[in-house]
CSV table of C-alpha atoms and ligand atoms in Angstrom, one decimal:
chain,number,residue,atom,x,y,z
A,197,MET,CA,-3.7,-31.3,-50.4
A,198,ASN,CA,-5.1,-30.0,-47.2
A,199,SER,CA,-6.8,-32.3,-44.6
A,200,GLU,CA,-10.2,-31.0,-45.4
A,201,LEU,CA,-9.7,-31.9,-49.1
A,202,ALA,CA,-8.2,-35.3,-48.3
A,203,THR,CA,-11.4,-36.3,-46.5
A,204,ALA,CA,-13.8,-34.7,-49.1
A,205,VAL,CA,-15.9,-37.0,-51.2
A,206,ILE,CA,-16.3,-37.0,-54.9
A,207,LEU,CA,-19.9,-35.8,-55.6
A,208,ASP,CA,-22.5,-37.8,-57.3
A,209,ILE,CA,-22.4,-35.8,-60.5
A,210,GLU,CA,-25.4,-37.4,-62.2
A,211,LYS,CA,-27.5,-36.3,-59.3
A,212,ILE,CA,-25.9,-32.8,-59.2
A,213,ARG,CA,-26.5,-32.3,-62.9
A,214,LYS,CA,-30.3,-32.7,-62.3
A,215,ASP,CA,-30.1,-29.4,-60.3
A,216,PHE,CA,-29.1,-27.5,-63.4
A,217,PRO,CA,-31.9,-27.3,-66.1
A,218,LEU,CA,-29.6,-25.9,-68.8
A,219,LEU,CA,-27.3,-29.0,-68.6
A,220,GLN,CA,-30.2,-31.0,-69.9
A,221,THR,CA,-30.3,-28.9,-73.1
A,222,LYS,CA,-29.5,-30.4,-76.5
A,223,VAL,CA,-27.5,-28.4,-79.1
A,224,TYR,CA,-27.8,-29.5,-82.8
A,225,GLY,CA,-29.8,-32.4,-81.5
A,226,LYS,CA,-27.0,-33.7,-79.2
A,227,PRO,CA,-26.6,-33.3,-75.5
A,228,LEU,CA,-24.8,-30.1,-74.6
A,229,VAL,CA,-21.2,-30.4,-73.3
A,230,TYR,CA,-20.7,-27.2,-71.5
A,231,LEU,CA,-17.0,-26.4,-71.0
A,232,ASP,CA,-17.1,-22.6,-70.8
A,233,ASN,CA,-17.5,-22.3,-67.0
A,234,ALA,CA,-14.7,-19.7,-66.7
A,235,ALA,CA,-16.8,-17.4,-68.8
A,236,THR,CA,-20.0,-18.0,-66.9
A,237,THR,CA,-21.5,-20.9,-64.9
A,238,GLN,CA,-24.9,-22.5,-65.2
A,239,LYS,CA,-27.5,-21.9,-62.5
A,240,PRO,CA,-29.2,-24.4,-60.3
A,241,PHE,CA,-33.0,-24.6,-59.8
A,242,MET,CA,-32.6,-23.1,-56.3
A,243,VAL,CA,-31.1,-19.9,-57.8
A,244,LEU,CA,-33.7,-19.6,-60.5
A,245,GLN,CA,-36.6,-20.2,-58.1
A,246,ALA,CA,-35.2,-17.6,-55.7
A,247,LEU,CA,-35.1,-15.0,-58.6
A,248,ASP,CA,-38.7,-15.8,-59.5
A,249,ASP,CA,-39.7,-15.8,-55.8
A,250,TYR,CA,-38.3,-12.3,-55.3
A,251,TYR,CA,-40.1,-10.7,-58.2
A,252,ALA,CA,-43.3,-12.7,-57.6
A,253,ARG,CA,-43.6,-12.2,-53.8
A,254,TYR,CA,-41.6,-9.2,-52.4
A,255,ASN,CA,-40.2,-7.1,-55.1
A,256,SER,CA,-39.8,-3.6,-53.6
A,257,ASN,CA,-37.0,-1.0,-53.2
A,258,VAL,CA,-34.7,-1.3,-50.3
A,259,HIS,CA,-33.6,0.9,-47.4
A,260,ARG,CA,-36.1,3.7,-48.1
A,261,GLY,CA,-39.5,2.3,-47.3
A,262,VAL,CA,-41.4,1.7,-44.1
A,263,HIS,CA,-43.9,-0.5,-45.8
A,264,TYR,CA,-44.0,-4.3,-45.3
A,265,LEU,CA,-42.6,-5.3,-48.7
A,266,SER,CA,-39.7,-2.8,-48.6
A,267,GLN,CA,-38.8,-4.1,-45.2
A,268,GLN,CA,-38.8,-7.7,-46.5
A,269,ALA,CA,-36.7,-6.8,-49.4
A,270,THR,CA,-34.3,-4.8,-47.2
A,271,GLU,CA,-34.0,-7.7,-44.8
A,272,ALA,CA,-33.3,-10.2,-47.6
A,273,TYR,CA,-30.7,-7.9,-49.2
A,274,GLU,CA,-28.9,-7.5,-45.9
A,275,VAL,CA,-29.1,-11.3,-45.2
A,276,ALA,CA,-27.4,-11.8,-48.6
A,277,ARG,CA,-24.6,-9.4,-47.5
A,278,ARG,CA,-24.2,-11.5,-44.3
A,279,LYS,CA,-24.0,-14.7,-46.4
A,280,VAL,CA,-21.2,-13.2,-48.6
A,281,ALA,CA,-19.4,-12.0,-45.5
A,282,ALA,CA,-19.6,-15.4,-43.9
A,283,TYR,CA,-18.6,-17.2,-47.1
A,284,ILE,CA,-15.3,-15.3,-47.3
A,285,ASN,CA,-15.0,-14.9,-43.5
A,286,ALA,CA,-15.0,-11.1,-43.5
A,287,LEU,CA,-14.6,-9.5,-40.1
A,288,HIS,CA,-17.4,-7.0,-40.7
A,289,GLU,CA,-20.5,-7.2,-42.9
A,290,HIS,CA,-20.1,-3.6,-43.9
A,291,GLU,CA,-16.8,-4.5,-45.6
A,292,ILE,CA,-19.0,-6.2,-48.3
A,293,ILE,CA,-20.0,-3.9,-51.1
A,294,PHE,CA,-22.5,-5.1,-53.8
A,295,THR,CA,-21.3,-4.1,-57.3
A,296,LYS,CA,-22.1,-5.2,-60.8
A,297,GLY,CA,-19.3,-7.7,-61.0
A,298,THR,CA,-15.5,-8.1,-60.8
A,299,THR,CA,-14.9,-5.4,-63.4
A,300,ASN,CA,-17.0,-2.9,-61.5
A,301,SER,CA,-15.4,-3.8,-58.2
A,302,ILE,CA,-11.9,-3.2,-59.6
A,303,ASN,CA,-12.9,0.0,-61.3
A,304,LEU,CA,-14.3,1.2,-57.9
A,305,VAL,CA,-11.0,0.6,-56.1
A,306,ALA,CA,-8.8,1.9,-59.0
A,307,SER,CA,-10.8,5.1,-59.2
A,308,SER,CA,-11.4,5.7,-55.5
A,309,PHE,CA,-8.1,4.5,-54.0
A,310,GLY,CA,-6.3,6.1,-56.9
A,311,ARG,CA,-7.9,9.5,-56.5
A,312,LYS,CA,-7.0,9.5,-52.8
A,313,PHE,CA,-3.6,7.8,-52.7
A,314,LEU,CA,-1.8,8.1,-56.0
A,315,LYS,CA,0.6,10.9,-56.8
A,316,PRO,CA,2.8,11.5,-59.9
A,317,GLY,CA,5.6,9.0,-59.9
A,318,ASP,CA,3.9,6.5,-57.7
A,319,GLU,CA,3.6,3.0,-59.0
A,320,VAL,CA,0.8,0.4,-59.3
A,321,LEU,CA,2.0,-3.2,-59.6
A,322,ILE,CA,-0.1,-5.8,-61.5
A,323,SER,CA,0.9,-9.0,-63.3
A,324,ALA,CA,1.3,-10.0,-66.9
A,325,MET,CA,-1.5,-12.5,-66.6
A,326,GLU,CA,-4.3,-10.1,-65.6
A,327,HIS,CA,-7.7,-10.0,-67.2
A,328,HIS,CA,-8.2,-6.7,-69.0
A,329,SER,CA,-10.5,-5.7,-66.1
A,330,ASN,CA,-7.4,-5.7,-63.8
A,331,ILE,CA,-5.3,-3.8,-66.3
A,332,VAL,CA,-7.3,-1.0,-67.9
A,333,PRO,CA,-8.8,0.6,-64.8
A,334,TRP,CA,-5.3,0.9,-63.4
A,335,GLN,CA,-4.0,2.3,-66.7
A,336,MET,CA,-6.8,4.9,-66.6
A,337,ILE,CA,-6.1,6.1,-63.1
A,338,CYS,CA,-2.3,6.0,-63.6
A,339,GLU,CA,-2.7,8.3,-66.6
A,340,GLU,CA,-5.0,10.6,-64.7
A,341,LYS,CA,-2.6,10.8,-61.7
A,342,GLY,CA,0.7,10.7,-63.5
A,343,ALA,CA,1.5,7.3,-61.8
A,344,ILE,CA,3.2,4.4,-63.5
A,345,LEU,CA,1.9,0.9,-64.1
A,346,LYS,CA,4.5,-1.8,-63.5
A,347,VAL,CA,4.0,-5.5,-64.4
A,348,ILE,CA,5.3,-8.7,-62.8
A,349,PRO,CA,6.3,-10.9,-65.8
A,350,ILE,CA,5.5,-14.5,-66.3
A,351,ASN,CA,7.6,-17.5,-67.4
A,352,ASP,CA,7.0,-20.0,-70.2
A,353,GLN,CA,5.0,-22.2,-67.8
A,354,GLY,CA,2.6,-19.3,-67.3
A,355,GLU,CA,3.7,-18.7,-63.7
A,356,LEU,CA,4.6,-15.4,-62.1
A,357,ARG,CA,8.3,-14.7,-61.9
A,358,MET,CA,8.4,-14.1,-58.2
A,359,GLU,CA,12.1,-13.1,-58.2
A,360,ARG,CA,11.0,-10.1,-60.4
A,361,PHE,CA,8.1,-9.4,-58.0
A,362,ASP,CA,10.7,-9.0,-55.2
A,363,GLU,CA,12.7,-6.5,-57.3
A,364,LEU,CA,9.6,-4.6,-58.4
A,365,LEU,CA,8.2,-4.2,-54.9
A,366,THR,CA,9.9,-0.9,-54.2
A,367,ASP,CA,8.6,1.9,-51.9
A,368,LYS,CA,7.2,3.7,-55.0
A,369,VAL,CA,4.5,1.0,-55.2
A,370,LYS,CA,1.2,2.1,-53.6
A,371,ILE,CA,-0.9,-0.9,-54.4
A,372,VAL,CA,-0.5,-4.5,-55.8
A,373,ALA,CA,-3.4,-5.9,-57.8
A,374,VAL,CA,-3.2,-9.5,-59.0
A,375,THR,CA,-5.4,-12.4,-59.9
A,376,TYR,CA,-5.7,-15.4,-57.6
A,377,VAL,CA,-6.3,-17.7,-60.6
A,378,SER,CA,-5.6,-16.9,-64.2
A,379,ASN,CA,-8.6,-17.2,-66.5
A,380,SER,CA,-6.6,-18.0,-69.6
A,381,LEU,CA,-3.8,-20.2,-68.2
A,382,GLY,CA,-5.4,-21.8,-65.1
A,383,THR,CA,-2.4,-20.8,-63.0
A,384,VAL,CA,-3.0,-20.5,-59.3
A,385,ASN,CA,-0.8,-17.7,-58.0
A,386,PRO,CA,1.1,-17.7,-54.7
A,387,VAL,CA,-1.1,-15.0,-53.3
A,388,GLN,CA,-0.2,-15.7,-49.7
A,389,GLU,CA,3.4,-14.9,-50.4
A,390,ILE,CA,2.5,-11.8,-52.5
A,391,ILE,CA,0.3,-10.5,-49.7
A,392,GLN,CA,2.9,-11.2,-47.0
A,393,LYS,CA,5.7,-9.5,-48.9
A,394,ALA,CA,3.6,-6.5,-49.9
A,395,HIS,CA,2.4,-6.0,-46.4
A,396,ALA,CA,5.9,-6.3,-45.0
A,397,ALA,CA,6.6,-3.3,-47.2
A,398,GLY,CA,3.4,-1.5,-46.1
A,399,ILE,CA,1.6,-1.9,-49.4
A,400,PRO,CA,-2.1,-3.0,-49.8
A,401,VAL,CA,-3.1,-5.8,-52.1
A,402,LEU,CA,-6.2,-6.3,-54.3
A,403,LEU,CA,-7.0,-9.9,-55.2
A,404,ASP,CA,-9.1,-10.6,-58.3
A,405,CYS,CA,-10.9,-13.7,-57.2
A,406,ALA,CA,-13.2,-14.0,-60.3
A,407,GLN,CA,-11.7,-17.5,-61.0
A,408,ALA,CA,-10.9,-18.5,-57.5
A,409,ILE,CA,-14.1,-17.9,-55.4
A,410,GLN,CA,-16.0,-20.9,-57.0
A,411,HIS,CA,-13.1,-23.3,-56.7
A,412,ILE,CA,-10.9,-22.5,-53.7
A,413,PRO,CA,-11.9,-21.7,-50.1
A,414,VAL,CA,-11.1,-18.0,-49.7
A,415,ASN,CA,-10.7,-17.0,-46.1
A,416,ILE,CA,-10.1,-13.2,-46.2
A,417,GLN,CA,-9.0,-12.9,-42.6
A,418,GLU,CA,-6.4,-15.6,-43.1
A,419,LEU,CA,-5.3,-14.3,-46.5
A,420,ASP,CA,-5.3,-10.7,-45.2
A,421,ALA,CA,-5.8,-9.2,-48.6
A,422,ASP,CA,-7.0,-5.6,-48.5
A,423,PHE,CA,-9.5,-5.8,-51.4
A,424,LEU,CA,-11.1,-8.8,-53.1
A,425,ALA,CA,-13.3,-8.8,-56.1
A,426,PHE,CA,-15.6,-11.4,-57.7
A,427,SER,CA,-18.6,-11.9,-59.9
A,428,GLY,CA,-21.9,-13.6,-59.0
A,429,HIS,CA,-22.4,-15.2,-62.4
A,430,LYS,CA,-19.2,-17.2,-62.2
A,431,ILE,CA,-20.3,-18.7,-58.9
A,432,TYR,CA,-23.7,-20.1,-60.0
A,433,GLY,CA,-25.5,-16.8,-59.4
A,434,PRO,CA,-27.0,-14.2,-61.8
A,435,THR,CA,-25.2,-11.8,-64.1
A,436,GLY,CA,-25.1,-8.1,-63.1
A,437,ILE,CA,-24.1,-8.7,-59.5
A,438,GLY,CA,-20.7,-8.8,-57.9
A,439,VAL,CA,-18.8,-8.2,-54.7
A,440,LEU,CA,-16.1,-5.9,-53.5
A,441,TYR,CA,-14.6,-6.8,-50.2
A,442,GLY,CA,-12.5,-4.0,-48.7
A,443,LYS,CA,-10.9,-3.7,-45.3
A,444,GLU,CA,-12.8,-1.2,-43.2
A,445,ARG,CA,-9.8,1.1,-42.7
A,446,TRP,CA,-9.3,1.5,-46.5
A,447,LEU,CA,-13.0,1.9,-47.3
A,448,ASP,CA,-13.3,4.5,-44.6
A,449,GLU,CA,-10.5,6.6,-46.1
A,450,MET,CA,-11.5,6.2,-49.7
A,451,PRO,CA,-13.9,8.7,-51.3
A,452,PRO,CA,-17.2,7.5,-52.8
A,453,TYR,CA,-17.0,6.1,-56.3
A,454,GLU,CA,-20.4,7.3,-57.5
A,455,GLY,CA,-22.8,9.8,-56.2
A,456,GLY,CA,-26.6,9.5,-55.9
A,457,GLY,CA,-29.3,8.1,-53.7
A,458,ASP,CA,-28.5,5.9,-50.7
A,459,MET,CA,-24.8,6.8,-50.5
A,460,ILE,CA,-25.6,10.1,-48.7
A,461,LYS,CA,-26.4,11.1,-45.2
A,462,ASN,CA,-27.4,14.7,-45.9
A,463,VAL,CA,-27.6,16.8,-49.1
A,464,THR,CA,-27.8,20.5,-49.5
A,465,PHE,CA,-26.6,22.5,-52.5
A,466,ALA,CA,-23.7,23.8,-50.3
A,467,LYS,CA,-22.5,20.4,-49.1
A,468,THR,CA,-23.2,16.7,-49.0
A,469,THR,CA,-22.2,14.3,-46.3
A,470,TYR,CA,-21.8,10.7,-47.1
A,471,ASN,CA,-23.4,7.6,-45.7
A,472,GLU,CA,-21.6,5.1,-43.6
A,473,LEU,CA,-20.2,1.8,-44.9
A,474,PRO,CA,-21.2,-0.1,-47.0
A,475,PHE,CA,-23.8,2.3,-48.3
A,476,LYS,CA,-21.2,5.0,-49.1
A,477,PHE,CA,-20.2,2.8,-52.1
A,478,GLU,CA,-23.7,1.7,-53.2
A,479,ALA,CA,-25.2,4.7,-55.0
A,480,GLY,CA,-28.7,4.3,-56.4
A,481,THR,CA,-31.0,1.3,-56.4
A,482,PRO,CA,-28.8,-1.7,-56.2
A,483,ASP,CA,-29.4,-5.1,-57.9
A,484,ILE,CA,-31.7,-6.2,-55.1
A,485,ALA,CA,-32.7,-9.5,-56.8
A,486,GLY,CA,-29.2,-10.2,-57.9
A,487,SER,CA,-27.8,-9.8,-54.4
A,488,ILE,CA,-30.4,-11.9,-52.8
A,489,VAL,CA,-30.0,-14.6,-55.4
A,490,LEU,CA,-26.2,-14.5,-55.1
A,491,GLY,CA,-26.8,-15.4,-51.4
A,492,VAL,CA,-28.9,-18.4,-52.5
A,493,ALA,CA,-26.1,-19.5,-54.9
A,494,ILE,CA,-23.7,-19.4,-51.9
A,495,ASP,CA,-26.3,-21.5,-50.0
A,496,TYR,CA,-26.1,-24.0,-52.8
A,497,ILE,CA,-22.3,-24.2,-52.7
A,498,GLN,CA,-22.3,-24.6,-49.0
A,499,LYS,CA,-25.0,-27.3,-49.1
A,500,THR,CA,-22.9,-29.1,-51.7
A,501,GLY,CA,-19.6,-28.5,-49.9
A,502,LEU,CA,-16.8,-26.5,-51.3
A,503,ALA,CA,-14.2,-29.2,-50.4
A,504,ALA,CA,-16.3,-31.8,-52.3
A,505,ILE,CA,-16.7,-29.4,-55.2
A,506,ARG,CA,-13.0,-28.9,-55.3
A,507,GLN,CA,-12.2,-32.6,-55.1
A,508,THR,CA,-14.6,-33.4,-57.9
A,509,GLU,CA,-13.3,-30.6,-60.1
A,510,GLU,CA,-9.7,-31.7,-59.5
A,511,ASP,CA,-10.6,-35.2,-60.6
A,512,VAL,CA,-12.2,-34.1,-63.9
A,513,LEU,CA,-9.4,-31.5,-64.5
A,514,ASN,CA,-6.6,-34.1,-64.0
A,515,TYR,CA,-8.5,-36.6,-66.2
A,516,ALA,CA,-8.9,-33.9,-68.9
A,517,TYR,CA,-5.3,-32.9,-68.7
A,518,ASN,CA,-4.0,-36.5,-69.1
A,519,ARG,CA,-6.4,-37.2,-72.0
A,520,LEU,CA,-5.6,-34.0,-73.8
A,521,ALA,CA,-1.8,-34.5,-73.3
A,522,ALA,CA,-2.1,-37.7,-75.3
A,523,ILE,CA,-3.4,-35.9,-78.4
A,524,PRO,CA,-0.6,-35.6,-81.0
A,525,SER,CA,0.3,-32.0,-81.8
A,526,LEU,CA,-1.7,-30.6,-78.9
A,527,ARG,CA,0.3,-28.1,-76.8
A,528,PHE,CA,-0.8,-26.6,-73.6
A,529,ILE,CA,-0.6,-22.8,-73.1
A,530,GLY,CA,0.3,-22.6,-69.5
A,531,ASN,CA,1.8,-25.5,-67.6
A,532,ALA,CA,1.8,-24.2,-64.1
A,533,ARG,CA,2.4,-26.5,-61.2
A,534,GLN,CA,-0.6,-25.1,-59.3
A,535,ARG,CA,-3.7,-25.1,-61.5
A,536,SER,CA,-7.4,-24.7,-61.3
A,537,GLY,CA,-10.5,-24.5,-63.5
A,538,ALA,CA,-9.3,-23.9,-67.0
A,539,ILE,CA,-7.0,-25.6,-69.6
A,540,SER,CA,-5.8,-23.6,-72.6
A,541,PHE,CA,-4.3,-25.3,-75.6
A,542,LEU,CA,-3.6,-25.2,-79.4
A,543,VAL,CA,-3.6,-28.1,-81.8
A,544,GLY,CA,-1.1,-28.2,-84.6
A,545,ASN,CA,-1.7,-25.2,-86.9
A,546,ILE,CA,-5.4,-25.1,-86.4
A,547,HIS,CA,-6.6,-21.6,-85.6
A,548,PRO,CA,-8.5,-21.6,-82.3
A,549,PHE,CA,-11.6,-20.1,-83.9
A,550,ASP,CA,-11.8,-23.0,-86.4
A,551,MET,CA,-11.4,-25.5,-83.6
A,552,GLY,CA,-14.1,-23.7,-81.6
A,553,GLU,CA,-16.5,-23.8,-84.5
A,554,LEU,CA,-15.9,-27.4,-85.2
A,555,LEU,CA,-16.4,-28.3,-81.5
A,556,ASP,CA,-19.5,-26.2,-81.4
A,557,LYS,CA,-21.0,-28.3,-84.3
A,558,GLN,CA,-20.4,-31.3,-82.1
A,559,SER,CA,-22.4,-29.6,-79.4
A,560,ILE,CA,-19.3,-28.9,-77.3
A,561,ALA,CA,-19.1,-25.3,-75.9
A,562,VAL,CA,-15.5,-24.1,-75.3
A,563,ARG,CA,-14.2,-20.5,-75.5
A,564,THR,CA,-11.6,-19.4,-78.1
A,565,GLY,CA,-9.6,-16.2,-78.5
A,566,HIS,CA,-7.6,-14.1,-76.1
A,567,HIS,CA,-9.9,-14.5,-73.1
A,568,CYS,CA,-9.5,-10.7,-72.3
A,569,THR,CA,-5.8,-11.4,-71.6
A,570,GLN,CA,-4.2,-10.0,-74.8
A,571,PRO,CA,-0.8,-9.5,-73.1
A,572,VAL,CA,-0.7,-13.3,-72.3
A,573,MET,CA,-1.3,-14.0,-76.0
A,574,ASP,CA,1.4,-11.5,-76.9
A,575,PHE,CA,3.8,-13.2,-74.5
A,576,PHE,CA,3.2,-16.6,-76.1
A,577,LYS,CA,3.1,-15.0,-79.6
A,578,ILE,CA,-0.2,-16.7,-80.4
A,579,PRO,CA,-3.5,-15.2,-81.7
A,580,GLY,CA,-5.5,-17.0,-79.0
A,581,THR,CA,-6.2,-20.3,-77.4
A,582,VAL,CA,-8.9,-22.9,-77.1
A,583,ARG,CA,-10.0,-23.0,-73.5
A,584,ALA,CA,-11.9,-25.7,-71.8
A,585,SER,CA,-13.0,-24.7,-68.3
A,586,PHE,CA,-14.6,-26.9,-65.8
A,587,ALA,CA,-17.2,-26.9,-63.0
A,588,PHE,CA,-18.1,-29.7,-60.6
A,589,TYR,CA,-21.0,-30.8,-62.8
A,590,ASN,CA,-18.6,-31.8,-65.7
A,591,THR,CA,-18.0,-35.5,-66.2
A,592,ARG,CA,-15.3,-37.7,-67.6
A,593,PRO,CA,-17.6,-38.7,-70.5
A,594,GLU,CA,-17.8,-35.0,-71.4
A,595,VAL,CA,-14.0,-34.9,-71.5
A,596,ASP,CA,-14.0,-38.0,-73.7
A,597,ALA,CA,-16.5,-36.1,-76.0
A,598,LEU,CA,-14.1,-33.1,-76.1
A,599,VAL,CA,-11.1,-35.4,-77.0
A,600,LYS,CA,-13.1,-37.1,-79.7
A,601,GLY,CA,-14.2,-33.7,-81.0
A,602,ILE,CA,-10.6,-32.4,-81.2
A,603,GLU,CA,-9.5,-35.6,-82.9
A,604,LYS,CA,-12.2,-35.1,-85.5
A,605,ALA,CA,-11.2,-31.5,-86.1
A,606,ARG,CA,-7.6,-32.5,-86.4
A,607,GLN,CA,-8.4,-35.0,-89.1
A,608,MET,CA,-10.3,-32.3,-91.0
A,609,LEU,CA,-8.0,-29.4,-90.5
A,610,ASP,CA,-4.5,-30.2,-89.4
B,82,PLP,N1,-11.0,-11.2,-63.8
B,82,PLP,C1,-10.9,-12.5,-64.2
B,82,PLP,C2,-9.8,-13.3,-63.8
B,82,PLP,C3,-11.9,-13.0,-65.0
B,82,PLP,O1,-11.8,-14.3,-65.5
B,82,PLP,C4,-13.0,-12.2,-65.4
B,82,PLP,C5,-14.0,-12.7,-66.3
B,82,PLP,O2,-13.8,-13.6,-67.1
B,82,PLP,C6,-13.1,-10.9,-64.9
B,82,PLP,C7,-12.1,-10.4,-64.1
B,82,PLP,C8,-14.2,-10.0,-65.2
B,82,PLP,O3,-15.4,-10.5,-64.7
B,82,PLP,P1,-16.8,-9.7,-65.1
B,82,PLP,O4,-16.8,-9.7,-66.6
B,82,PLP,O5,-17.8,-10.7,-64.5
B,82,PLP,O6,-16.8,-8.4,-64.4
C-alpha cells in the first residue's frame, strides 16, 4: 500500500450514494444491488446535469464556428481534453484523442500503427487475458500485414506467466498490447515491469486501462506507456466517449485512422494535407457533449479523491472476497495476488446464467458469461463465470445480499 493510500479515508458511502439517482431504484420491488460496474458504472447527478446543461445552454458544433455558442462549445471541449490530460498526467494536451471508447481507441492504434510499422513476419504480443477488443483488432491487422499474433499465457491463478513474457519478447515484436486490470479475473498486471522490459528492447506498449482508470491512479509519464485506452462510461461518464492517449512521437508518425472533416489542413482532389495533433485523429463532428461530460466525471472523481475511492473499494472487495470464500462449493476463477474491481466465481454445478437469473430475481445485478474474454474461459475449461464487480458506492450490506442470494440459489439448484 502506498503512503497516499495509507492516509486515505474510507468514504461516507451513504452520502455518496445520494449522488447517484439510479442507485435509489427498486427492481422487482426491492432496492437494486448493482454489482455490474465493470460493464458500466452509474452516473452522478453532476454528470447528468452537465449533459443537460450542454444541450440546453450551448449546444453547437466545435472548431468551425466564429459565433458565440460555437466558441463556448469549443472552449468546453478543449477544457475537457485538458482535464483528461491532467488526470493521467500527460505531457501534452494534444496527446489526448477523443474516441468512442476503449474498443475504438485500440482499433485506431492497431490500424494506424499497424499500417505504418508492421511487415510480414513481424509479431504483435498480447496476453491470454485480453478483452476481445484487445485481441480482434490486432488479429485483423496481423492478417492484413502478414504479421503474427503472439500471446503471453496465464497460470491457474489467472496471472501472467512473466517468464514466458521474457522469452516471447524477441526483436520480431513490434508492439506489446496488454490490459492493466483484467475485466474477467480482476488481476492487476505488473505493467511497470512489462513496459520497462519492452522499452529496454525498443518496443512500444499499449495499455488497456478500461478497468484501471476508475480504480488506480494512472500517471502516464511515470508509467511511460506509449498508448493508453479507456472508456468514459466505466469512469462515471457517458457511453460513446473514450480516450486514446498516445505519445507525441508515435502519433506524429502514424497515418490518420479515418478521413473527413476536422482532420484536414487542406483538401484538393489532387492531395490532402492533414491537421496537427490531436485533430488528425478526430475526423468528423466529435461527441462534444460526451467529452465535456467526461471532464465533469473526472471532476467528480477528483472531488471525491481517487485514493479514498480506492481505499473504500478495497474494503468492500476484501469483505466480498472473504464472505464469498465461506460459501461451500464456490470456487473463484482467478486468484491473483494483486486484484482490483471484479470477482469471478462459479458455484457447484450451477450454470452461471442460472445463477445470474436467480440473483436478478432478488434484484441483484451481476454479469454472467464469458465477459468478452473467451480465451480465458477456454483456459479454465468453463462456459463462463458469475462476475460481481464493485465501485466505491457499493456497501457491505450489498455484499451480504449477494451472499444470501447465492445461498438461496444454491439451495434451489445445486
Ligand atoms: N478492455 C477491457 C479490459 C474491458 O473491460 C472492456 C469493456 O468491458 C473493454 C476493453 C471495451 O470497452 P468498451 O466496450 O467501452 O469499448
